[in-house]
Coordinates of C-alpha atoms and ligand atoms in Angstrom, one line a residue:
X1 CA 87.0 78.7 88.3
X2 CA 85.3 80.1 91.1
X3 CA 84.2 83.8 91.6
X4 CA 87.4 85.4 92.9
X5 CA 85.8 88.4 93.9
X6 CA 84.4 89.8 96.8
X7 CA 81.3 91.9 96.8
X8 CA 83.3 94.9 96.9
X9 CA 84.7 93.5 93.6
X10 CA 88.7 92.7 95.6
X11 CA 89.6 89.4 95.4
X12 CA 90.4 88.0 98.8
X13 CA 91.9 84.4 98.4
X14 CA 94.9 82.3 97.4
X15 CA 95.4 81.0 93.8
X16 CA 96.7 77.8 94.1
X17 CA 96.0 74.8 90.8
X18 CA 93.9 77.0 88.8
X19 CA 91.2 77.6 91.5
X20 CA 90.7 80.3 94.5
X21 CA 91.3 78.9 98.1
X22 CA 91.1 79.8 101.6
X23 CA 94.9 79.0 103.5
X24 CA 94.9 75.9 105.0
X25 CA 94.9 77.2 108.3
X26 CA 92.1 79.8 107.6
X27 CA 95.1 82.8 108.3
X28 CA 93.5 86.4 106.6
X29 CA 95.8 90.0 106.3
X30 CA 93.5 92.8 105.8
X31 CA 95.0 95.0 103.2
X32 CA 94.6 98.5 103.7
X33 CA 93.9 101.6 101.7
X34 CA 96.4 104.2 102.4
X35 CA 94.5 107.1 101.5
X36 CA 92.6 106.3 104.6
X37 CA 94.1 103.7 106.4
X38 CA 90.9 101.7 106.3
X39 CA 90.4 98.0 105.6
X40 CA 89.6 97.8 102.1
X41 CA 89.3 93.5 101.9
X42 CA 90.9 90.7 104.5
X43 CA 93.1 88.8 102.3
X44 CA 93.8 84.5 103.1
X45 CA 97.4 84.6 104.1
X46 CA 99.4 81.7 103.3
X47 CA 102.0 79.4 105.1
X48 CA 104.4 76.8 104.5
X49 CA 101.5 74.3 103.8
X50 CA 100.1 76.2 100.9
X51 CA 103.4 77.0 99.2
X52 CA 103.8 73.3 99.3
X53 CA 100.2 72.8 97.5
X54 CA 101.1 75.4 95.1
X55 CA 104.7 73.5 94.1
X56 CA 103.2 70.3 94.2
X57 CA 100.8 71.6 91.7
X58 CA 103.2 73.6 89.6
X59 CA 105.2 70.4 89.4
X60 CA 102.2 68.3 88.1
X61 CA 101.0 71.0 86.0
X62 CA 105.1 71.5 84.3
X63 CA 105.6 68.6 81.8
X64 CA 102.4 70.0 79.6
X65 CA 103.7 73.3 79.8
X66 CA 107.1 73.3 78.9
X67 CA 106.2 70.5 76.1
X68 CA 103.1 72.8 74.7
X69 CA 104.2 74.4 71.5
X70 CA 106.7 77.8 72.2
X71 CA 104.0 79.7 70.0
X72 CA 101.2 78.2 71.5
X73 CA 102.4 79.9 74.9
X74 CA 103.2 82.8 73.3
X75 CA 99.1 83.0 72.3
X76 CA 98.2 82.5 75.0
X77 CA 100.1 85.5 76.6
X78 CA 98.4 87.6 73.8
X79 CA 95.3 86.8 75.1
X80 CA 96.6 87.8 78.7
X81 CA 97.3 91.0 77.5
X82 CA 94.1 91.5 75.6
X83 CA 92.2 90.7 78.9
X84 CA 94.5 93.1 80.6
X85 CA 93.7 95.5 78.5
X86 CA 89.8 94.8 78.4
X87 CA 90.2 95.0 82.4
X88 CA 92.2 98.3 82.4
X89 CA 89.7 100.5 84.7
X90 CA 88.9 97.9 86.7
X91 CA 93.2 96.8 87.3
X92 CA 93.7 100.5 87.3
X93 CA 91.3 100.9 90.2
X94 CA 92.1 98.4 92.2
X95 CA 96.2 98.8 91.6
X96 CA 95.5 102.4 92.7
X97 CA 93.2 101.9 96.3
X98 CA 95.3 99.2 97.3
X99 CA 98.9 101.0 96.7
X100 CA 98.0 104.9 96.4
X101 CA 99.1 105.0 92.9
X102 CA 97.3 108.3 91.5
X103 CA 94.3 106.8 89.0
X104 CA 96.3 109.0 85.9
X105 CA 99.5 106.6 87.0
X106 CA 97.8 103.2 86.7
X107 CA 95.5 104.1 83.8
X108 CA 98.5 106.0 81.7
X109 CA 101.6 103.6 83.1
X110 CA 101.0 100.7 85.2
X111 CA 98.1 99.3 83.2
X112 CA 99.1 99.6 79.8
X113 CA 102.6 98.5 80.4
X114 CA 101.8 95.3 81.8
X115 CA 100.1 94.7 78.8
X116 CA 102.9 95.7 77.0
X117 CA 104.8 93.7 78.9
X118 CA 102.8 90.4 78.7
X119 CA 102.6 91.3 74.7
X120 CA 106.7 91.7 74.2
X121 CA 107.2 88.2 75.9
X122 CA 104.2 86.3 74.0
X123 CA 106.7 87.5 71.3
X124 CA 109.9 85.9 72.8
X125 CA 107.8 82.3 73.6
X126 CA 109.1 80.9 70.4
X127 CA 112.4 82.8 70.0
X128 CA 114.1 81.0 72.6
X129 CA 116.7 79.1 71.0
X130 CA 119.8 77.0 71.3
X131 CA 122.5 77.0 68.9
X132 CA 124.7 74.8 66.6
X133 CA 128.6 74.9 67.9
X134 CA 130.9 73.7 65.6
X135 CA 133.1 71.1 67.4
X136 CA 135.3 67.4 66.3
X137 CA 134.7 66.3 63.0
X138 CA 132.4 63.7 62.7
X139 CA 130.2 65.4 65.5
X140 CA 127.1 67.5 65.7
X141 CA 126.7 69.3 68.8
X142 CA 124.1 71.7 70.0
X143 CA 122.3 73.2 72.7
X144 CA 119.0 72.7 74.2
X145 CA 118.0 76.3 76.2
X146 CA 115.4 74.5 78.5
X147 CA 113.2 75.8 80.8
X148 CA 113.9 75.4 84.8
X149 CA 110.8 73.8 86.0
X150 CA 109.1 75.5 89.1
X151 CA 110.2 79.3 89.8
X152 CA 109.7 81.3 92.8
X153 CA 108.7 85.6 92.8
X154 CA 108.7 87.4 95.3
X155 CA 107.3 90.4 94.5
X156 CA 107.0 93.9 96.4
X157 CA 104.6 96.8 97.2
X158 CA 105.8 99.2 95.0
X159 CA 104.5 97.8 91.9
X160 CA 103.3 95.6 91.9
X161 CA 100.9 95.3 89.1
X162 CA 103.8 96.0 86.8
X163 CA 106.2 93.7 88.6
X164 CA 103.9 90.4 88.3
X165 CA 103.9 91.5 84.6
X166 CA 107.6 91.9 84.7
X167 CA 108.1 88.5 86.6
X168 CA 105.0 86.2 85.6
X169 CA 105.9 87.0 81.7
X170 CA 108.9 86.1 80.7
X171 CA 109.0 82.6 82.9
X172 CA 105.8 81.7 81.1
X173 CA 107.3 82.1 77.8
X174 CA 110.0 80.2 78.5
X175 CA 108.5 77.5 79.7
X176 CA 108.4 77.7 83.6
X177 CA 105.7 77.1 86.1
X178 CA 105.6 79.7 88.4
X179 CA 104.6 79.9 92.9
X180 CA 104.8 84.0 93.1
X181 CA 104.2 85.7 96.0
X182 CA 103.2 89.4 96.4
X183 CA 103.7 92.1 99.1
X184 CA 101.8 91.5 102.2
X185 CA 100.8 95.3 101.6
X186 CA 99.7 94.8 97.9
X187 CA 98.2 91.6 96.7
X188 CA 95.2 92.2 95.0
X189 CA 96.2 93.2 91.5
X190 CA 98.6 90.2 91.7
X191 CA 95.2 88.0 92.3
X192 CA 93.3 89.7 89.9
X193 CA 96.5 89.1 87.0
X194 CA 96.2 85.0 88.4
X195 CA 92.4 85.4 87.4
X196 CA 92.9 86.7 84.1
X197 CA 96.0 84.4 82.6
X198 CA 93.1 81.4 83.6
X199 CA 90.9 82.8 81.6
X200 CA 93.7 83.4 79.0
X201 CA 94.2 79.8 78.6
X202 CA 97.0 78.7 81.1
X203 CA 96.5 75.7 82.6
X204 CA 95.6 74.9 86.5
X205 CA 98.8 74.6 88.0
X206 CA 100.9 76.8 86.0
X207 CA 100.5 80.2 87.8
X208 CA 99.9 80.3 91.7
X209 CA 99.8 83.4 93.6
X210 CA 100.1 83.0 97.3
X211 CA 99.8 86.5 99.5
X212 CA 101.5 86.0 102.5
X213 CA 104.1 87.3 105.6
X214 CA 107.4 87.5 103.6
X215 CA 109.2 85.8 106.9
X216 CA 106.3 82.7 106.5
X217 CA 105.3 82.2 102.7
X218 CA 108.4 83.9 101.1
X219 CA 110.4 82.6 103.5
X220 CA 109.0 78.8 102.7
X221 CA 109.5 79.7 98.7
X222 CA 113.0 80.9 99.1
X223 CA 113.8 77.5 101.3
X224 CA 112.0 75.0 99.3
X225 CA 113.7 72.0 97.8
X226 CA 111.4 72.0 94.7
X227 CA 111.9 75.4 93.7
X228 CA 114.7 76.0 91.4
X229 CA 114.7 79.1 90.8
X230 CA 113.4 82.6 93.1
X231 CA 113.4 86.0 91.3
X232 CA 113.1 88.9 93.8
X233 CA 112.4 92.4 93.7
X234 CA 113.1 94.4 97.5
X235 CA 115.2 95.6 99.6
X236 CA 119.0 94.4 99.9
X237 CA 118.3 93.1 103.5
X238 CA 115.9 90.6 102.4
X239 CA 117.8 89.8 99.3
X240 CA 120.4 88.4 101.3
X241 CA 118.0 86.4 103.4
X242 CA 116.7 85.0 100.4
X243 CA 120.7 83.8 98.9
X244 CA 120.7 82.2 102.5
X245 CA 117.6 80.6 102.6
X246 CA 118.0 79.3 98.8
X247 CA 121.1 77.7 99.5
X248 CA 120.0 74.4 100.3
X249 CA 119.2 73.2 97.0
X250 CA 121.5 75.5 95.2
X251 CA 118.4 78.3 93.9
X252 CA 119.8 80.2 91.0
X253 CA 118.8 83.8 92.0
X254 CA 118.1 87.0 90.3
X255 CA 118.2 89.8 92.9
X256 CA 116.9 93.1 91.9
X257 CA 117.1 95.4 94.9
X258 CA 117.7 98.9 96.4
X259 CA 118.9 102.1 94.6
X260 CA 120.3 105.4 95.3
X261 CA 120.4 106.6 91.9
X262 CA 122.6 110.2 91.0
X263 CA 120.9 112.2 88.5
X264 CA 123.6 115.0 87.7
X265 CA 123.2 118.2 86.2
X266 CA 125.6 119.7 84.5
X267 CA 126.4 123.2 83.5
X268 CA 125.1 123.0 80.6
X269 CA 122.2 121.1 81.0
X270 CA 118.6 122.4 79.6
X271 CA 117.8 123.7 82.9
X272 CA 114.0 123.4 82.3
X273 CA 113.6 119.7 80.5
X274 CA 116.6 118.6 83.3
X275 CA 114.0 120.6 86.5
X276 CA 110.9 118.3 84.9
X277 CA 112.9 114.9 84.5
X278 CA 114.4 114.9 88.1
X279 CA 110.7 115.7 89.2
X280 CA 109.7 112.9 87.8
X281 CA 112.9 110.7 88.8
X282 CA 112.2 111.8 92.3
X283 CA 108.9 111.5 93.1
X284 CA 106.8 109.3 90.8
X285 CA 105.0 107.0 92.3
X286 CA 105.6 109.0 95.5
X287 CA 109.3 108.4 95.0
X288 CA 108.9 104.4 95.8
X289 CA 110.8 103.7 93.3
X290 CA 114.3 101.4 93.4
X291 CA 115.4 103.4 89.9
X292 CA 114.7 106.7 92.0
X293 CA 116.3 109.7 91.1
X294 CA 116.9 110.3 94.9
X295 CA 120.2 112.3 94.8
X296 CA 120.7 115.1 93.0
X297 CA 123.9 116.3 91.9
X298 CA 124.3 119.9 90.7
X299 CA 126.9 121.7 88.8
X300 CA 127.8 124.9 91.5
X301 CA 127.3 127.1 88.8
X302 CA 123.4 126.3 88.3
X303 CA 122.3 124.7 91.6
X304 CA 120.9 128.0 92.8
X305 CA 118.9 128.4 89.2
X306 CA 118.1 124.7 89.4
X307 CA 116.7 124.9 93.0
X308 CA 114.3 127.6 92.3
X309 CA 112.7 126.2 90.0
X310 CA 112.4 122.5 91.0
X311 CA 111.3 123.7 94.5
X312 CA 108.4 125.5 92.9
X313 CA 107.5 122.2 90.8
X314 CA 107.8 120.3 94.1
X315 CA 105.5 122.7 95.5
X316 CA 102.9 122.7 92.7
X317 CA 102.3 118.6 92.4
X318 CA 98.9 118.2 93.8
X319 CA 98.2 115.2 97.2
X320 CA 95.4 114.0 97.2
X321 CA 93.0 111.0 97.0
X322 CA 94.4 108.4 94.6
X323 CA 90.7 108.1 93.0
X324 CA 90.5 111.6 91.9
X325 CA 91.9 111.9 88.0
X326 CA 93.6 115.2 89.2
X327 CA 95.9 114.3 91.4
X328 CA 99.6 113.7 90.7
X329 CA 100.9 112.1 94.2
X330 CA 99.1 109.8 96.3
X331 CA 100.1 108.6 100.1
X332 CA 102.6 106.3 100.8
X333 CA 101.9 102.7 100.4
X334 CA 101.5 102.2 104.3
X335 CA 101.7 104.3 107.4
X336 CA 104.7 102.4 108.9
X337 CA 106.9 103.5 105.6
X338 CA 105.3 107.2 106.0
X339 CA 107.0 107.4 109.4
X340 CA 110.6 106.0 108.2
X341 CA 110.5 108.2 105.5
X342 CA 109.9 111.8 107.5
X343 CA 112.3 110.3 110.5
X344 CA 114.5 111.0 107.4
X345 CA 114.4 114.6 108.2
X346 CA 114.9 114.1 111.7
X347 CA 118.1 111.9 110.7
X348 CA 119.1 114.8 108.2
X349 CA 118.7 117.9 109.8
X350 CA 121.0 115.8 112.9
X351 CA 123.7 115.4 110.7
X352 CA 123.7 119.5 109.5
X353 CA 121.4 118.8 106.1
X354 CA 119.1 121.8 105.7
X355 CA 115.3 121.0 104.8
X356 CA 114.4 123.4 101.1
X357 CA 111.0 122.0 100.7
X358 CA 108.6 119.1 102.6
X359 CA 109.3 117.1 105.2
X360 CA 106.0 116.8 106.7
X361 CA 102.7 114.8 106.2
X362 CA 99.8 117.1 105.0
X363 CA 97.4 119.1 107.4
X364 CA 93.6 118.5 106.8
X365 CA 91.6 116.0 104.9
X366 CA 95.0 113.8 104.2
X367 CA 96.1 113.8 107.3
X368 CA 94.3 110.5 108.0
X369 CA 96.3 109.3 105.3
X370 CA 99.8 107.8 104.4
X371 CA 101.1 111.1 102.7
X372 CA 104.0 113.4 102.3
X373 CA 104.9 116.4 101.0
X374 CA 108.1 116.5 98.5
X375 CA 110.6 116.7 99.9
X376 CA 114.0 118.5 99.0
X377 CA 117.4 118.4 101.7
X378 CA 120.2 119.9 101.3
X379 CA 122.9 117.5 102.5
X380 CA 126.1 118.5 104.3
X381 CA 128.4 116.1 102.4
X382 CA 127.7 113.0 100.1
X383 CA 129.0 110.7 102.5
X384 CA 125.8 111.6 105.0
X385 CA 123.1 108.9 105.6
X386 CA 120.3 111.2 103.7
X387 CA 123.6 110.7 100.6
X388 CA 123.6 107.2 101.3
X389 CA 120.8 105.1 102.3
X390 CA 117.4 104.6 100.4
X391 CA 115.0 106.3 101.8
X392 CA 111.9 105.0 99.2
X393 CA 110.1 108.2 99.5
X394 CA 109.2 111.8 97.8
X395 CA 113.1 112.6 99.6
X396 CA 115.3 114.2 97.5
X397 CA 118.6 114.8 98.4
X398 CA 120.6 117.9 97.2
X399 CA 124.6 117.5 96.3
X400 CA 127.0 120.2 94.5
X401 CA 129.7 119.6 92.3
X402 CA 132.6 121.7 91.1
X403 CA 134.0 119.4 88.6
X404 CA 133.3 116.2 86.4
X405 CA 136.1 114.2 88.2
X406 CA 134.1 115.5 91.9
X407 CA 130.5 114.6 89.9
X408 CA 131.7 111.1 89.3
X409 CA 132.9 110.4 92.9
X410 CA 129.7 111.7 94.5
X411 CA 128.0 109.8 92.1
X412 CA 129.5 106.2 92.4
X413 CA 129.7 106.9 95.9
X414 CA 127.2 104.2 97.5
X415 CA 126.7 101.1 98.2
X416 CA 124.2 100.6 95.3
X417 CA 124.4 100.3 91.7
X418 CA 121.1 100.1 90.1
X419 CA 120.1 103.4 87.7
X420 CA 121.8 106.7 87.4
X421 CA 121.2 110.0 84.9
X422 CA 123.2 112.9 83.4
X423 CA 122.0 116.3 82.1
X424 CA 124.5 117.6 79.8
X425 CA 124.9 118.9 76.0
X426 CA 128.2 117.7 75.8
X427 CA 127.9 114.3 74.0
X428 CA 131.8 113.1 75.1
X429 CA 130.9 113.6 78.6
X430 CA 127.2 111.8 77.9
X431 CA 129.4 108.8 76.8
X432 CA 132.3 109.1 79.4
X433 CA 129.9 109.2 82.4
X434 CA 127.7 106.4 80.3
X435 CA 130.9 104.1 80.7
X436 CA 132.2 105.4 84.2
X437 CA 129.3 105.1 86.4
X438 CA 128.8 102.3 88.6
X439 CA 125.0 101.2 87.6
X440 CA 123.2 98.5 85.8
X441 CA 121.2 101.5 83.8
X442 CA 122.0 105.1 82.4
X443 CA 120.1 107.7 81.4
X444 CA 121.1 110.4 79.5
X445 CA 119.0 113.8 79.4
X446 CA 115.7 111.8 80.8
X447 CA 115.4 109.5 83.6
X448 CA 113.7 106.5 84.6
X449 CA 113.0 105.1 81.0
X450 CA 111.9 101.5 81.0
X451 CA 110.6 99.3 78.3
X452 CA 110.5 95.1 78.1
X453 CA 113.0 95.3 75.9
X454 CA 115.5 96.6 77.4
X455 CA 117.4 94.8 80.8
X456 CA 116.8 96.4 83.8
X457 CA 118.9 95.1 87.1
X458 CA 122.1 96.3 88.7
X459 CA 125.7 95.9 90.3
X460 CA 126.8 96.0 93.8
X461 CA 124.0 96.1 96.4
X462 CA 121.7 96.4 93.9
X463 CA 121.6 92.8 93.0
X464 CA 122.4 90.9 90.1
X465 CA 120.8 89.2 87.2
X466 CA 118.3 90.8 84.8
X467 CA 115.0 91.0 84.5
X468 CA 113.5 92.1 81.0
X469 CA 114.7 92.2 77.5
X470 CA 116.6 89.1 76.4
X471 CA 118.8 89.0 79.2
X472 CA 115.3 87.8 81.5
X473 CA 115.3 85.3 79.0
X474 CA 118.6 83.5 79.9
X475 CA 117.7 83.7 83.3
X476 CA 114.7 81.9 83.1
X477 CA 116.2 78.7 80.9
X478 CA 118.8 77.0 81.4
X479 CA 121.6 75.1 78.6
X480 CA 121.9 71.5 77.6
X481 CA 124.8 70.6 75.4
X482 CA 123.9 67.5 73.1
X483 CA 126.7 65.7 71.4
X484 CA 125.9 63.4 68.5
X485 CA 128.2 60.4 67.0
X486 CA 127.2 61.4 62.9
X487 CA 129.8 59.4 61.2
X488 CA 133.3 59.3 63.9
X489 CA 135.2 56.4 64.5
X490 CA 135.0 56.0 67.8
X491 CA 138.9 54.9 69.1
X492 CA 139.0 52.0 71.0
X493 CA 139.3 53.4 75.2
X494 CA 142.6 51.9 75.7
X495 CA 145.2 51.5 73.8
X496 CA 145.8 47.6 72.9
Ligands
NAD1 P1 111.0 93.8 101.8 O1 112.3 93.5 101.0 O2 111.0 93.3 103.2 O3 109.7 93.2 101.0 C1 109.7 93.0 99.6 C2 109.0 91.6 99.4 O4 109.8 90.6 100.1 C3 107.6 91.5 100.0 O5 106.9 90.6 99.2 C4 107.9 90.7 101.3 O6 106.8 90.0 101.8 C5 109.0 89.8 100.9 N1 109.9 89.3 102.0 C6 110.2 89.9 103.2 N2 111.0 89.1 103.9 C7 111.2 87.9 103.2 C8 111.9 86.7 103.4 N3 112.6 86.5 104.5 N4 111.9 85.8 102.4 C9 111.2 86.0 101.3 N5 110.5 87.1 101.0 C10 110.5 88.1 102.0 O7 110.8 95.3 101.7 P2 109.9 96.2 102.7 O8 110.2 96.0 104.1 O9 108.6 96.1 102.3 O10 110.5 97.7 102.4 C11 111.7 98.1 103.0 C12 112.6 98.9 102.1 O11 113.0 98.0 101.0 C13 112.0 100.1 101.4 O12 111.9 101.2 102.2 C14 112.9 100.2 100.2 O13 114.1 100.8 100.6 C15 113.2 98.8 99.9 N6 112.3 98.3 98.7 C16 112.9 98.3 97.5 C17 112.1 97.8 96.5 C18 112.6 97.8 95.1 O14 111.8 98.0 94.1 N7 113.9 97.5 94.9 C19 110.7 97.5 96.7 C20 110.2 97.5 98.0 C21 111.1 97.9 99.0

């Protein structure tokens, strides 16, 4: 395999059969460091030409795969994860100057859970199993759970080290060959993840990771007749392009998309563990997260007590360069986002909201940058756009409550249905808001847990389908039923 790094140590090309290429028609997308806004590497940029490479090759490359020995793939992911793991500063560095992820993130959370990731799956490689269904006498039938052939990712800025873990994993352990593409914002750790499954052990052919325009290359992956599958992580606009565009040959599709999630605090929350998990539900990772804790819903009787003390906390986390091991919030992943995400304010404070906290970009040194300060709005009523939308930032949006019933209808009241949390001692209302809330995920006194083994996806706008846990697993194969004559007498077809 050829050197896929540049001599700034970024990798700048297409993965396509096993081997780093230029685009066919020489295209390059310089991806930027959002500290600073400057070029960090020019990145080939591929079209419909090299997506068809890459399926040709995945096609070639999928009758060795899915017939190579469940356990056999599973090693091979083990050794993935080792390498990850052996490559953690470097991943770490590179995950954090192309997205602004603070270095403390990627080396404490990003990093080690792909690894963790790419370890649980190597697990599930020979799990993966059919059953035997009792049926007519005289007949053995069982099922087959069979890989799809080539899949499709699509994969976003957010995360997207963790996501190719998330995405890439589990469809190698079952069997699949895989034509991902990452954000056109993020691509490198993608790259660097292609470079280290090679040396892992997976064949040419099996992974290809294609950076690219999402309307040209993710476009062309979502349309193409020898995909069968697309698994997509963005926003709920594009996920309905892609249900459009993978029509023609009938795509099954795994959608995971936007959130607004409700965190609600109760009366009798633990006011300080419930102040430090919606800090973290709100603006980890700069708050770019679709699980977001992005409204918060108060109990009357606290919100004053509550306030106080989260604006303080919001006011303490430390901006600054995403290289420098003290800082706990880097910029936003590109300048275009930083400007939707203050015209937020602009959109709030015009429909009566009331800024607490933020809702500017920092003077001085980061003001070249992509950042902005948390952010904390009051909103007039739940039903507001600041209540509604996803705004994919350090925004957090402030609701009161007078009652369980009122928590519950400010809380299902969106669009979306991805994650949601509650804050409460009260373990029948923990289960009763568990059951009653419209989301794929609940957390109850914490936020934002994830793990590989446990499914993670949502209702509604939100998407559908599953990614992690054995739920990833069914999407990612699909059933044969087998029927076998062991001793019937077959009756003649028509009666004589
Ligand atoms: P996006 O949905 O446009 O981009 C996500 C991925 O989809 C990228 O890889 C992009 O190249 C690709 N893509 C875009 N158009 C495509 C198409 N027609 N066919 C196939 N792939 C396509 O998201 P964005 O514009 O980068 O961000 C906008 C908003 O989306 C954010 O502000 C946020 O609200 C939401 N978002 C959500 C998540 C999430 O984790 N659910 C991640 C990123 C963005």
């Amino acid at each position: 395999m050829s050197n896929p790094r540049t001599s700034s140590g970024l990798p700048n090309q297409l993965f396509i059969d096993g081997r780093f290429v230029d685009a066919a028609d020489g295209d390059t997308l310089a991806s930027i460091n959002p500290h600073d806004n400057s070029v960090l590497v020019d990145v080939a940029m591929a079209g419909a030409v090299d997506v068809d490479r890459a399926v040709a090759a995945a096609h070639r490359a999928f009758p060795a795969w899915r017939n190579l020995p469940a356990a056999e793939r599973g090693r091979i992911l083990l050794k993935a994860a080792d390498l990850i793991e052996s490559q953690a500063e470097e991943l770490a560095r590179v995950e954090s100057l192309d997205t602004g992820h603070p270095i403390r993130d990627s080396r404490l959370i990003d990093v080690p859970r792909t690894a963790m990731t790419f370890r649980y799956f190597a697990g599930m490689a020979d799990k993966v199993q059919g059953d035997q269904i009792p049926v007519d006498a005289g007949f053995l039938n069982y099922t087959l759970r069979e890989p799809l052939g080539v899949v499709g990712q699509v994969v976003p800025w957010n995360f997207p080290l963790m996501f190719t873990g998330w995405k890439l994993a589990p469809a190698l352990a079952a069997g699949n060959c895989v034509v991902m593409k990452p954000a056109e914002l993020t691509p490198l750790s993608s790259l660097l993840i292609a470079a280290l499954l090679a040396e892992a052990g997976i064949p040419a052919g099996v992974v290809n990771v294609l950076p690219g325009l999402g309307t040209v290359a993710g476009q062309a992956i979502a349309e193409h007749p020898g995909i069968a599958k697309i698994s997509f992580t963005g926003s709920t606009a594009t996920g309905r392009r892609i249900v459009q565009a993978s029509a023609g040959n009938l795509k099954k599709v795994q959608l995971e998309l936007g959130g607004k999630g409700a965190n609600i605090v109760f009366e009798d929350a633990d006011l300080t563990a419930a102040v430090n998990g919606a800090a973290f539900a709100s603006f980890h990772n700069q708050g770019q997260a679709c699980i977001a804790g992005s409204r918060l819903v108060l109990h009357e009787s606290i919100a004053d007590a509550f306030l106080e003390k989260f604006i303080a906390l919001a006011r303490s986390i430390r901006l600054g360069n995403p290289l420098d091991p003290d800082t706990e919030m880097g910029p936003l992943t590109s300048a275009l986002h930083r400007d939707r995400v203050l015209g937020y304010v602009e959109i709030a404070l015009s429909q009566g909201g009331e800024l607490l906290s933020g809702g500017r970009s920092p003077r001085g040194e980061l003001a070249a940058g992509c950042y902005v300060e948390p952010t904390v709005v009051r909103a007039a009523s739940w039903r507001d756009r600041i209540a509604q939308e996803e705004v994919f930032g350090p925004f957090v949006t402030v609701l009161t409550f007078r009652n369980d019933e009122e928590a519950l209808e400010i809380a299902n009241g969106t669009e979306y249905g991805l994650g949601g949390g509650l804050w409460t001692r009260d373990l029948q209302r923990a289960h009763r808001f568990a059951r009653e809330l419209h989301s794929g995920m609940v957390w109850v006194n914490c936020y934002k847990r994830v793990n590989p083994a446990s499914p993670f996806g949502g209702n509604g706008m939100s998407g559908y389908g599953r990614e992690m846990g054995f739920e990833v697993m069914r999407e990612y194969t699909q059933v044969k039923s087998v029927w076998i004559n062991v001793d019937a007498k077959i009756p003649p077809h028509y009666p004589r």
